[in-house]
Every structure is written in C-alpha cells, then in structure tokens.
C-alpha cells in the first residue's frame, strides 16, 4: 500500500482490521455538506486502495473533508452516501456495484443472504443524492454505464443521475485495474487543479494504456457535463488546459475520410522513422447525455496507435483525438522514441519462447492468484472461460511479460465483474 503524502495539517485515523480506512479532515467529517466519500475494495490481488487513497488526497486538496474506506460494513457505507463527491472502485455491472458486504443497486434497497451472511445493497431510489445536493459520483467499475460500448439508460450511473446527482461517470465496457489506477490518477489530478469533469476525463483519455477500454467513459448530467468540484465549484472562469508538451502541432484541416492517413503524415514529420506496421490501431470515444433528452453526444473520439515489437504490446505510441469527425489533437505518448526505434532495428522482433503447456500452467497460476484472498470468509470467483493473455514489453525496464486478464466476481454475485491483470516476467 502506497503512503499518502498530506500537504496540510490534518487528522488521520487509520484502522486496519481486514480492511483499510482513511480519514482526511481539517474539521469534523460529520457535517452534512462539503464531504468527499471514496470506497475501495481490498482482497489480495484485487486491491483498489491506491486508487482511492490518491483520489481522497485530491478531494482534500480542493477543500473537502475527505473520507476513504475499504470493504465497508453496510452501516458505515450507508451513512456517507449523502456526500457531495463520491467515488466507488470495485466490482461493477450495469445494475449494481458490489463490495464484500454491501453495495449500490438500481431501484429499491435489498438484503439477501450469501453463505449464511447478509449482503445489503442500497437502492438508487433510496439514496438522498437530490436532497443532499450531491455534485459528482464516479463509478470506476466495469459496465456501470452500459455493455458492449453502448450507453444504457437503465444503468446504475444513469439512475444515480436521474435520482439527483448532478453528474455521474460510468463505463460502457469492462475495465482493467492497472489501467484504472493510472487513468484515475490523471482524472483526479485535473479535478484537483480546477478542471471540469468532461475536461478531466479527456485529459486522462489522452494517454496510452495497455488496455484502451478504459477510454469508454460515459457522463450523465443535468445540463453541464463539465462541472467543477470543491473550491472551484463557484469559479465562473472557464478552465483552460495548460500547455501539454506531448502535443504535436496540427496545422492542416483534415478531410474527415482521410483523418487517420493525414494524422500519420503529421506524425511522420516529427518521427521520420514512423511505420504504421509497428503499431496496433484501436478506436474509442467519450460520450455524454443530459438526463431527460435521450440524445447521446460524442464528446471526443480517440484513435490509439499502440507501439508494438513483434507480438509484444507496449504503453507507448500516439493518441489522436477527434471532435465532430475532425482531428483536434495528436498526443505523443512515446516513452523513449530513440530507444523504441533502436529496439526495432537491433533486435529485431522479440521472441516469446513460451510453449502452449507453459502458457496453460501460467494461466492456472494466475487464476489461483486471483481466487485466493486474505479475507477468509469471502471468496473471489474467476470466470475461467474469459481469461485471456497478451505479451507486454516494459520499455522503461527492458523486461518482457505475459499478462493475463482475469475477470472475477464475488461469491453470491456472479454479475458484478472486476478485471485483474496478472503479470509474469518471461
């Protein structure tokens, strides 16, 4: 667990009894307003505490009493659902999110038994988001805005906004935890600097991730998808992005049908050794919808050119951002361009050397790693049929990995999913 650097004189209460709780506060956190509430899940390999601790610090930076907790008891969880800003990072599905003992579901609150224990879910119909003036709810969980990349107006993120939260953010696909960690850090960094939600999401989306499905966010809102939080809430000045050194100058007006080809020509002016054959191409977008309009707006589209060396993917490359079909930004997300070009020339293509039997053995080990957890009374169930792998080359460390994506659920809740990555150096 990473340490959290506190920039102010605050009181910290740390309790560790099979779970982790953080309390960051300048005064009491029990006021009815000015509270940020962040909730992590904590098992062995499934651990969102770093995500939540970082977010809690950022919420503190913008002036909130910031309370963060992991694997909460239902009584504690329900007590803080009035908070101005709320963040949940755990197993997710279109109609609910799930922690080991509690969660949130669409509709009315329910309680049901799991292995002789009760699991209590607070319903969107019963949580006082409207009455308490909740500003932002972020669901960093799989499929909380839809499935198969399609926004769902019956989803938990929609129903949260419909029930009164001013803005909610969910995702239209399954998302991988390590990518969630990096993405959330960038998203909250911009929120803490006074950027609106829409701009903060776009900033996080402008980077390269091993799994680009983290860029399938959907914002539900009541007229403004770009609201600010904390001390910036009443600031009428429009946020302007500071200069980003990754930006490649886009001077030409592109023909929509030739966007990718023209963007590649622009990239070649900055990297004369660029060859599209050395990149995987993926497409994603950020969407939004105002509650009550039933009209989906594409806030930004992304074309990721992900650098690869043979079968090995990397977290380097270029991200092309489009708006209304036109290229507006090209981001240079290379880690060490000279080194990358040298790798292509000198080695040639990296070889995997793993036999089918070795891959199957490592897959079994990955499933076992995720299934075993430190909470003796709770079980993680792995969806064995959906386990996949890719090869990854870490440019910074010059290490090769086989990376397994391991979807999993909690026992007694086969619908809410989280996706772990398990990496083995090869």
PDB file of C-alpha atoms in Angstrom, residues 94-95 104-107 123-125 127 129-130 139 144 152-165 168 220 222 291:
ATOM      1  CA  UNK A  94     -24.985  -2.255 -15.390  1.00  0.00           C
ATOM      2  CA  UNK A  95     -27.403  -2.528 -12.469  1.00  0.00           C
ATOM      3  CA  UNK A 104     -25.444   0.032  -4.535  1.00  0.00           C
ATOM      4  CA  UNK A 105     -28.164  -1.290  -6.835  1.00  0.00           C
ATOM      5  CA  UNK A 106     -30.695   0.144  -9.256  1.00  0.00           C
ATOM      6  CA  UNK A 107     -34.168   0.535  -7.736  1.00  0.00           C
ATOM      7  CA  UNK A 123     -31.043   1.282  -3.863  1.00  0.00           C
ATOM      8  CA  UNK A 124     -30.835   4.309  -6.132  1.00  0.00           C
ATOM      9  CA  UNK A 125     -34.451   5.029  -5.201  1.00  0.00           C
ATOM     10  CA  UNK A 127     -30.181   7.290  -1.566  1.00  0.00           C
ATOM     11  CA  UNK A 129     -28.477  12.379  -3.772  1.00  0.00           C
ATOM     12  CA  UNK A 130     -31.001  15.063  -4.740  1.00  0.00           C
ATOM     13  CA  UNK A 139     -18.129   4.647 -10.716  1.00  0.00           C
ATOM     14  CA  UNK A 144     -21.583   0.841 -14.893  1.00  0.00           C
ATOM     15  CA  UNK A 152     -27.640   2.154 -21.001  1.00  0.00           C
ATOM     16  CA  UNK A 153     -30.431   4.375 -19.664  1.00  0.00           C
ATOM     17  CA  UNK A 154     -31.277   1.750 -17.067  1.00  0.00           C
ATOM     18  CA  UNK A 155     -27.698   1.554 -15.776  1.00  0.00           C
ATOM     19  CA  UNK A 156     -26.592   2.435 -12.267  1.00  0.00           C
ATOM     20  CA  UNK A 157     -24.743   5.565 -13.412  1.00  0.00           C
ATOM     21  CA  UNK A 158     -27.853   6.796 -15.267  1.00  0.00           C
ATOM     22  CA  UNK A 159     -30.159   6.045 -12.343  1.00  0.00           C
ATOM     23  CA  UNK A 160     -27.768   7.798  -9.973  1.00  0.00           C
ATOM     24  CA  UNK A 161     -28.010  10.982 -12.043  1.00  0.00           C
ATOM     25  CA  UNK A 162     -31.747  10.544 -12.527  1.00  0.00           C
ATOM     26  CA  UNK A 163     -32.057  10.284  -8.724  1.00  0.00           C
ATOM     27  CA  UNK A 164     -30.413  13.661  -8.261  1.00  0.00           C
ATOM     28  CA  UNK A 165     -26.615  13.515  -8.566  1.00  0.00           C
ATOM     29  CA  UNK A 168     -22.123  10.791 -12.856  1.00  0.00           C
ATOM     30  CA  UNK A 220     -24.701  11.643 -17.380  1.00  0.00           C
ATOM     31  CA  UNK A 222     -28.330  17.795 -15.911  1.00  0.00           C
ATOM     32  CA  UNK A 291     -30.865  13.401 -18.282  1.00  0.00           C
TER      33      UNK A 291
END
